[in-house]
Coordinates of C-alpha atoms and ligand atoms in Angstrom, one line a residue:
X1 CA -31.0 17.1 5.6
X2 CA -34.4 16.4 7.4
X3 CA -34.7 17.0 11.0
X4 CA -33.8 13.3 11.8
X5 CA -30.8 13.4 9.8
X6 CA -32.3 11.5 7.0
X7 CA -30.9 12.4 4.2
X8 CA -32.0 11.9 0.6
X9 CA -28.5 10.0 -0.7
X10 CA -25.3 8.6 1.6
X11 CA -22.1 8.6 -0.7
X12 CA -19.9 6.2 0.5
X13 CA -16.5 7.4 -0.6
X14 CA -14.9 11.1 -1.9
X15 CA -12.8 10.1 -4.9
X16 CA -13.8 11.2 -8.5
X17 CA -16.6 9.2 -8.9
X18 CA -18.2 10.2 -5.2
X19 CA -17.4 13.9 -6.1
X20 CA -18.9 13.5 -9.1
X21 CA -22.0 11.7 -7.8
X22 CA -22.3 14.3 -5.2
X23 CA -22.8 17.0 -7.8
X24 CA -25.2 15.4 -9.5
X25 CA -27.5 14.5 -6.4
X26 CA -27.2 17.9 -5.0
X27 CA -27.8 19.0 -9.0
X28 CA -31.3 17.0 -8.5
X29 CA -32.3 18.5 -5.1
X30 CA -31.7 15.7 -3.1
X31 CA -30.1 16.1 -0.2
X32 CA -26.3 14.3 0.6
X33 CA -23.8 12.6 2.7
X34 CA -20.6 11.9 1.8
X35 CA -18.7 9.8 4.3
X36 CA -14.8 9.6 3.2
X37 CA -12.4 7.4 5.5
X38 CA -9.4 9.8 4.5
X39 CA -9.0 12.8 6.0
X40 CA -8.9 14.5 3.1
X41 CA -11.2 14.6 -0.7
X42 CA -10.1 13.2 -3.8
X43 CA -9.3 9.0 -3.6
X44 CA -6.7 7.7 -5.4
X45 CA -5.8 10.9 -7.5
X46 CA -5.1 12.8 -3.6
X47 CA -3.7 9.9 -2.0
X48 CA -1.3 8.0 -4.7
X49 CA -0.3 10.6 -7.6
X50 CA -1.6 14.4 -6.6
X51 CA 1.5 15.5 -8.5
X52 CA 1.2 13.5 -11.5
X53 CA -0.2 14.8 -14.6
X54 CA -3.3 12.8 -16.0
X55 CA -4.3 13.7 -19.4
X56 CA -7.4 11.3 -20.4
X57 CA -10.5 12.6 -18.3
X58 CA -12.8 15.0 -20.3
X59 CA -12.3 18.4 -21.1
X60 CA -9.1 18.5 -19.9
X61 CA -6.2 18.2 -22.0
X62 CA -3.6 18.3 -19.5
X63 CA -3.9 18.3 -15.7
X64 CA -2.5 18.0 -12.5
X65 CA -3.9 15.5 -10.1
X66 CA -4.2 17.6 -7.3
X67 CA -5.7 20.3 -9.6
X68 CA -8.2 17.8 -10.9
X69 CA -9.3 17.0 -7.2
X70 CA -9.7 20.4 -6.6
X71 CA -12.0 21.5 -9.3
X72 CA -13.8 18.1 -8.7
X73 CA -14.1 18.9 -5.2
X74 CA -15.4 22.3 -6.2
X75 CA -18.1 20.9 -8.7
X76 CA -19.0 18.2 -6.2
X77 CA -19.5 20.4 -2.8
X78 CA -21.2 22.8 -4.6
X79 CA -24.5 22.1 -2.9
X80 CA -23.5 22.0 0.2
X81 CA -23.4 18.4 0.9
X82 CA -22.9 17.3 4.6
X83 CA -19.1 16.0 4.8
X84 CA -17.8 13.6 7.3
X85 CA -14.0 12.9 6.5
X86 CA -11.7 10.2 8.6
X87 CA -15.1 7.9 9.3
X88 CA -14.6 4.5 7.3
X89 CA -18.4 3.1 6.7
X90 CA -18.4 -0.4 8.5
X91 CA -22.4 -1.7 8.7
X92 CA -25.4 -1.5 6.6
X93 CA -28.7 -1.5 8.4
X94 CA -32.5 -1.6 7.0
X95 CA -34.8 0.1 9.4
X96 CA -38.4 1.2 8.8
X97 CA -39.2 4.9 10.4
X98 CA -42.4 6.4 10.0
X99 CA -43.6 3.9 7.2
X100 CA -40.4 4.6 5.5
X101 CA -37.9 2.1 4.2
X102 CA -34.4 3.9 5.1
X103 CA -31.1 2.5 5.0
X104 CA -28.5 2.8 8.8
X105 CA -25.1 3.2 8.3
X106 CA -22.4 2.8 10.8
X107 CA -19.1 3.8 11.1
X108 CA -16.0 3.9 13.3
X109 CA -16.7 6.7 14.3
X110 CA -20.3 6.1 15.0
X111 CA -23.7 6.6 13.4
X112 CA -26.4 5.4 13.0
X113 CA -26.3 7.4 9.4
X114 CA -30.2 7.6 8.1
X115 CA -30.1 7.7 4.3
X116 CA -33.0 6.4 1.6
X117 CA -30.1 5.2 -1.0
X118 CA -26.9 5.0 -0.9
X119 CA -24.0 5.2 -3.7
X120 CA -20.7 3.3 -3.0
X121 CA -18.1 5.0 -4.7
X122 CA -15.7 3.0 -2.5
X123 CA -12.7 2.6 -5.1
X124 CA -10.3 -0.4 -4.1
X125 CA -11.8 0.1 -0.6
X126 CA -10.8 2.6 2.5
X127 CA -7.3 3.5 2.3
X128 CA -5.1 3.5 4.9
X129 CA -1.6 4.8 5.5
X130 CA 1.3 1.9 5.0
X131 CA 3.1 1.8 8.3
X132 CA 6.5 1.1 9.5
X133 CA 6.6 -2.6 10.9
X134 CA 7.7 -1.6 14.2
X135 CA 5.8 -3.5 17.2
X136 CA 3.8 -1.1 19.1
X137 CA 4.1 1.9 16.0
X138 CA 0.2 2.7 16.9
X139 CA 0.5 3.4 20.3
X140 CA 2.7 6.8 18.9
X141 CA -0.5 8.3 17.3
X142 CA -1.2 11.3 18.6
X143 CA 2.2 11.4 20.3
X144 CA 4.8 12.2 17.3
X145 CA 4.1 10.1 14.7
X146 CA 2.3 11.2 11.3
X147 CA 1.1 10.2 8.1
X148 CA 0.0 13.0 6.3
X149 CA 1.1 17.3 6.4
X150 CA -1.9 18.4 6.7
X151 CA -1.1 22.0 8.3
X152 CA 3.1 23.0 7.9
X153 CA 2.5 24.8 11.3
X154 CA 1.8 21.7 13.1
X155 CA 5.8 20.9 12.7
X156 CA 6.7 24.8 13.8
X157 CA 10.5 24.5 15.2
X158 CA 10.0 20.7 15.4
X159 CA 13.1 18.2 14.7
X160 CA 11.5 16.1 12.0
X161 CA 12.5 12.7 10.3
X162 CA 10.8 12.1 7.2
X163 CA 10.8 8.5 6.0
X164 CA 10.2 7.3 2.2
X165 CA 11.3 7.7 -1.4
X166 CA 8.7 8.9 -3.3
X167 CA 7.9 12.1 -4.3
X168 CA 5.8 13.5 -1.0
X169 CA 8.6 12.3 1.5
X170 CA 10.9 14.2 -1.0
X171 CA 8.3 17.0 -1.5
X172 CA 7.8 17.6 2.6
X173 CA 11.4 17.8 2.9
X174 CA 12.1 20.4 0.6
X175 CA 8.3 22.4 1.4
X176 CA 9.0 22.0 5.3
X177 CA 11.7 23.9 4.8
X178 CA 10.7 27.3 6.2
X179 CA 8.9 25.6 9.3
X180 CA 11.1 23.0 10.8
X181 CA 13.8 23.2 12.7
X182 CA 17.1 22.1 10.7
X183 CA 18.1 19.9 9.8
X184 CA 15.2 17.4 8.2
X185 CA 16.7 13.6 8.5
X186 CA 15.3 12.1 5.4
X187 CA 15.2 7.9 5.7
X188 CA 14.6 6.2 3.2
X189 CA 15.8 1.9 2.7
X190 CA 17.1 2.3 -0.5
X191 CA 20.0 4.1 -2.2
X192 CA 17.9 5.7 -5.1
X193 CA 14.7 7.7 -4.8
X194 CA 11.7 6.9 -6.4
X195 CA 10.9 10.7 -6.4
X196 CA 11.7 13.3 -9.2
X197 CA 14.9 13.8 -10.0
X198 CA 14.5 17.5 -9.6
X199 CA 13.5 17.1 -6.1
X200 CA 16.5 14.6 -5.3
X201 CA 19.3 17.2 -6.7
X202 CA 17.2 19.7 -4.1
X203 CA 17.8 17.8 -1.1
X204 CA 21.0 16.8 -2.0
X205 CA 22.0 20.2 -2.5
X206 CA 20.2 20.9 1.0
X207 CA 22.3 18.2 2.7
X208 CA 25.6 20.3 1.9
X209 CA 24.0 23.1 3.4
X210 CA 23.5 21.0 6.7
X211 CA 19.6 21.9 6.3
X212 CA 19.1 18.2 5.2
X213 CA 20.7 15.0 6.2
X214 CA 20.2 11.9 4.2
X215 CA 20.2 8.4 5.6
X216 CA 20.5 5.7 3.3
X217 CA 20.0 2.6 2.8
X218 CA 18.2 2.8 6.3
X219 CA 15.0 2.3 8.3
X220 CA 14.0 3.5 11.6
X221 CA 14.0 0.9 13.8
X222 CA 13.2 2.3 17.5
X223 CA 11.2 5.1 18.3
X224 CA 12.0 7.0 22.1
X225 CA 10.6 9.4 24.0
X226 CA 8.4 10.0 27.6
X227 CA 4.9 10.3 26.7
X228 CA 5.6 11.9 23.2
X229 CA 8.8 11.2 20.9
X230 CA 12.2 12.6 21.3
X231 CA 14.6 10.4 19.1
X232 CA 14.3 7.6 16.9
X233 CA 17.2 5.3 16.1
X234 CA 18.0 4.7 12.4
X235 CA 20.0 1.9 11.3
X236 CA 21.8 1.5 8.1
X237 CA 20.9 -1.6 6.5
X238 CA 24.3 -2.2 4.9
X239 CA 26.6 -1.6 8.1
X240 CA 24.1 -2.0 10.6
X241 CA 25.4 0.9 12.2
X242 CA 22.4 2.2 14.3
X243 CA 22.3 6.4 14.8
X244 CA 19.7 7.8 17.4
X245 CA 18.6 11.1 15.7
X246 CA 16.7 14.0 17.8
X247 CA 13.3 13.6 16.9
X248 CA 9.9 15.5 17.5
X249 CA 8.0 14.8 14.1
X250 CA 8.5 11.3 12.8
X251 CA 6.3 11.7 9.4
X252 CA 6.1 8.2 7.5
X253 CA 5.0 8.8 4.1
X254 CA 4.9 5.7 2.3
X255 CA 1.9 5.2 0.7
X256 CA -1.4 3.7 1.3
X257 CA -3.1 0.3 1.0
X258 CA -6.7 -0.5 0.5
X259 CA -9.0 -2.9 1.3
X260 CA -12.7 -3.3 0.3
X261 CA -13.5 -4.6 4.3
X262 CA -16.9 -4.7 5.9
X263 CA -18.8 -3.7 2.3
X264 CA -18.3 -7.5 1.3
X265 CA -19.5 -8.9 4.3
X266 CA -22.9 -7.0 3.3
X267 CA -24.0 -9.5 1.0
X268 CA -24.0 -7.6 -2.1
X269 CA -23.1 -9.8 -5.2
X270 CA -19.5 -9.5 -6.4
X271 CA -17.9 -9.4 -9.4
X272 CA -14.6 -10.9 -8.8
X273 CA -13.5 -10.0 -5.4
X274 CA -12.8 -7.0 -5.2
X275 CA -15.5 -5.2 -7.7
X276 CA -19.9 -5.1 -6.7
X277 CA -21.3 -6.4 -8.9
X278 CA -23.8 -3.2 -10.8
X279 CA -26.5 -3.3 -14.0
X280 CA -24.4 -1.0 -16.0
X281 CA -27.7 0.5 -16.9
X282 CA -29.0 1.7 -13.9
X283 CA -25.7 1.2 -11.4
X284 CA -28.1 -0.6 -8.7
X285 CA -26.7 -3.7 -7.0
X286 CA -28.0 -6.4 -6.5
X287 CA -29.4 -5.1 -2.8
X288 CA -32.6 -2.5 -3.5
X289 CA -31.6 1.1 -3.1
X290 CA -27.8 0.6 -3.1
X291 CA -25.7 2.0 -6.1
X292 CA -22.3 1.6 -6.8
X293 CA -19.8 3.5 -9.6
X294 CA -16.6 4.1 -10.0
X295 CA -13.6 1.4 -10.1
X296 CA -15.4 -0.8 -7.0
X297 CA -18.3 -1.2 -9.3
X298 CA -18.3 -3.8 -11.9
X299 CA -19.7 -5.7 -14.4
X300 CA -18.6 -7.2 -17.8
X301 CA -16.5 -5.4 -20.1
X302 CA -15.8 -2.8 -17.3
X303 CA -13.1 -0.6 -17.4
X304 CA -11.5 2.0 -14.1
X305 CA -10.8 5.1 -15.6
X306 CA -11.9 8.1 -14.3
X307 CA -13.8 9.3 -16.8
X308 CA -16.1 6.3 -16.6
X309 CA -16.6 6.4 -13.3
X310 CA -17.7 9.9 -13.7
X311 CA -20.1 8.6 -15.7
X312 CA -21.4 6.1 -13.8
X313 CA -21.9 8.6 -11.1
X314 CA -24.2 10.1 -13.0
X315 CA -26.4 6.9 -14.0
X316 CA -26.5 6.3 -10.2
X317 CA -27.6 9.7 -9.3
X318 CA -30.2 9.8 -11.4
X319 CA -31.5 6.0 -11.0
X320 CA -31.3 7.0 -7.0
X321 CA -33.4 9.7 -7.3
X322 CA -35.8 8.5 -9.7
X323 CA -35.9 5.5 -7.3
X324 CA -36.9 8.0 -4.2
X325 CA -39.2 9.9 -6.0
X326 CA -40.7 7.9 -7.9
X327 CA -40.5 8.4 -11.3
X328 CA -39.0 7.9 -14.2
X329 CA -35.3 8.4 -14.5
X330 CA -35.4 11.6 -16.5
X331 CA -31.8 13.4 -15.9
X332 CA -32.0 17.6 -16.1
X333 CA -29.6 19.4 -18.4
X334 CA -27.1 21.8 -16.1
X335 CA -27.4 24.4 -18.3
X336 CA -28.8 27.9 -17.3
Ligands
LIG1 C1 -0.8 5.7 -10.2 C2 -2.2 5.8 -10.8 C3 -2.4 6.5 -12.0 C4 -3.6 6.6 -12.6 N1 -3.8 7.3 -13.7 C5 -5.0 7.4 -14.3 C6 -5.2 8.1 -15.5 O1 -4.3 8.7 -16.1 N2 -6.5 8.2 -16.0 C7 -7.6 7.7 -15.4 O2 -8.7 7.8 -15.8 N3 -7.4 6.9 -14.2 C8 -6.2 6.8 -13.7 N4 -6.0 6.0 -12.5 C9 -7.2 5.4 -12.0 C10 -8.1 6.4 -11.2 O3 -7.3 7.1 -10.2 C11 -9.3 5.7 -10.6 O4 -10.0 5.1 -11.7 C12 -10.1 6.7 -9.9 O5 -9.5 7.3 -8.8 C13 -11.3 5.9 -9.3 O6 -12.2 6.8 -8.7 P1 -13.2 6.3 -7.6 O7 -13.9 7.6 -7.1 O8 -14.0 5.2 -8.1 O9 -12.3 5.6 -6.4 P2 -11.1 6.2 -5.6 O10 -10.4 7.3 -6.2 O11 -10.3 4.9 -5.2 O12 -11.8 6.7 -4.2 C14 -12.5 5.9 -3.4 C15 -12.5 6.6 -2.0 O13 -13.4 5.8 -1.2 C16 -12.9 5.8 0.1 N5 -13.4 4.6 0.8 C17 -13.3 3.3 0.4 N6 -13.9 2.5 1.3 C18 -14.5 3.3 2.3 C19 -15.2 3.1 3.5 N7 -15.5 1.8 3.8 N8 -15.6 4.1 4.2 C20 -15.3 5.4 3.8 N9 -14.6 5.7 2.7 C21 -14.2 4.7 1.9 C22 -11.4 5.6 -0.1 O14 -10.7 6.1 1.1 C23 -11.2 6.6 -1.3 O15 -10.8 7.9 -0.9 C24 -4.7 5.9 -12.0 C25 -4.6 5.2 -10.8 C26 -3.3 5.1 -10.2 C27 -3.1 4.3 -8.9

């Protein structure tokens, strides 16, 4: 990064096709930004299946999705790109600085980001955690609610309620195990689990044992506490029998949703709504110096596997740069 912060390329987005872009700008020389609005790397593979298996992306046979994320995160960071996770990219600025044409990004979090290109690798758009429809839920960040385990010692000795029935609400009650204090109240609205069976039998077996107590069909309906939360009250949806359950941790894990927000109000062309619209050749869109791979990027014929948007990464890394530097687009074998 330049003294002014300018850097070389902005990478809007950390999921397969940002890693991989990543790599192959810091590869080049150029120097990056990589603005994610997760707190954590890895898009769609991290946030929606890290457990699943995928068995179709290049050279490798059979592996796990947080696995994948890993090595992809390892490949990607390699150069030491600067990393800004939790900051969703909102506004896109052209400003000239010194005789230079640069490009001002803007976040929620702030900027103004300097950057001479910029790749969206923005997927469906900036996830964000699906939360419970209670009026006022928000108000209880910071104060006892949580989407995501990041750290297990963050729960120490805490009464936790999990809430969901796929496999990470099944996952965190059988991992928090050895941190929380028992038992886990695990909510979920309807009788089966979505989660491995495996995992089920677990906390079933767990529930005997009075380290788990399972509560369905139910949802959590209230949420109590001074300042931060104490209790929450769960009601069961078939007697409508409401319980109010000791409660330090309430940890909603129910997905995520996605939305492609202020990056269509920039007046990029689209393909369809919720694609930009890209010359498969080069990955440019149709506004100068912005490139776009992975599954937000489309064109005809286009299909949102990783593996594509891998490569597209790489088309857009190398068009960028030759774009900077002027020359022709003349990609470097890795090999040493
Ligand atoms: C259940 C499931 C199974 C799948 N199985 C396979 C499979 O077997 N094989 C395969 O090839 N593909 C599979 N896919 C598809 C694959 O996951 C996607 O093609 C791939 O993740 C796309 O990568 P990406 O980097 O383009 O986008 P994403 O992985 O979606 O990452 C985009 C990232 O950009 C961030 N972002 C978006 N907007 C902003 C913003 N404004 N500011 C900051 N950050 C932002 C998002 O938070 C996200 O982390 C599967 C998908 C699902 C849902």
């Amino acid at each position: 990064m330049s003294e002014n912060g300018v850097v070389d390329i902005t990478i809007l987005g950390a999921g397969p096709a940002g890693l991989a872009a990543a790599y192959y700008a810091g590869h080049r020389d150029a120097s990056v930004r990589i603005i994610e609005s997760l707190e954590q790397l890895g898009g769609q593979v991290a946030a929606v299946y890290p457990e699943k298996h995928v068995y179709d992306v290049a050279g490798h046979p059979k592996i796990q999705g947080t696995k994948l994320v890993e090595l992809c995160a390892e490949q990607g960071l390699q150069y030491g790109p600067a990393v800004h996770l939790g900051e969703e990219v909102r506004s896109l600025e052209r400003l000239s600085q010194n005789g230079e044409e640069l490009l001002a990004i803007g976040t929620d979090k702030g900027g103004p980001y300097l950057t001479r290109v910029m790749i969206i690798t923005a997927g469906h758009g900036a996830f964000e955690p699906r939360k419970l429809g209670i009026d006022g839920i928000d108000d209880w960040d910071g104060r006892g609610v949580h989407y995501f385990v990041r750290e297990k010692d963050v729960f120490r000795d805490a009464t936790c309620v999990i809430v969901g029935g796929g496999d990470s609400a099944l996952d965190w009650t059988l991992g928090l195990q050895d941190t929380v204090k028992p038992p886990i109240a695990l909510v979920h609205r309807r009788d089966n689990f979505r989660a491995l069976e495996s995992s089920v039998n677990e906390a079933r077996a767990l529930e005997s044992s009075g380290r788990v107590r399972i509560f369905t069909p139910c949802e959590v309906r209230e949420l109590h506490g001074d300042g931060s939360l104490q209790a929450v009250s769960i009601e069961n949806t078939k007697t409508n029998e409401v319980e109010q359950v000791e409660c330090d941790a309430l940890i909603t894990l129910l997905g995520f949703h996605s939305h492609l927000g202020a990056i269509a109000e920039w007046g990029l062309e689209l393909h369809g709504k919720r694609q930009i619209l890209i010359d498969p050749k080069t990955c440019e869109t149709s506004l100068p110096g912005v490139y776009a791979a992975g599954d937000v990027a489309g064109y005809e014929g286009k299909i949102t596997l990783i593996t594509i948007g891998m490569g597209e990464a790489a088309i857009a890394a190398n068009n960028a740069i030759a774009r900077i530097r002027g020359e022709k687009v003349q990609p470097k074998y890795s090999t040493d």
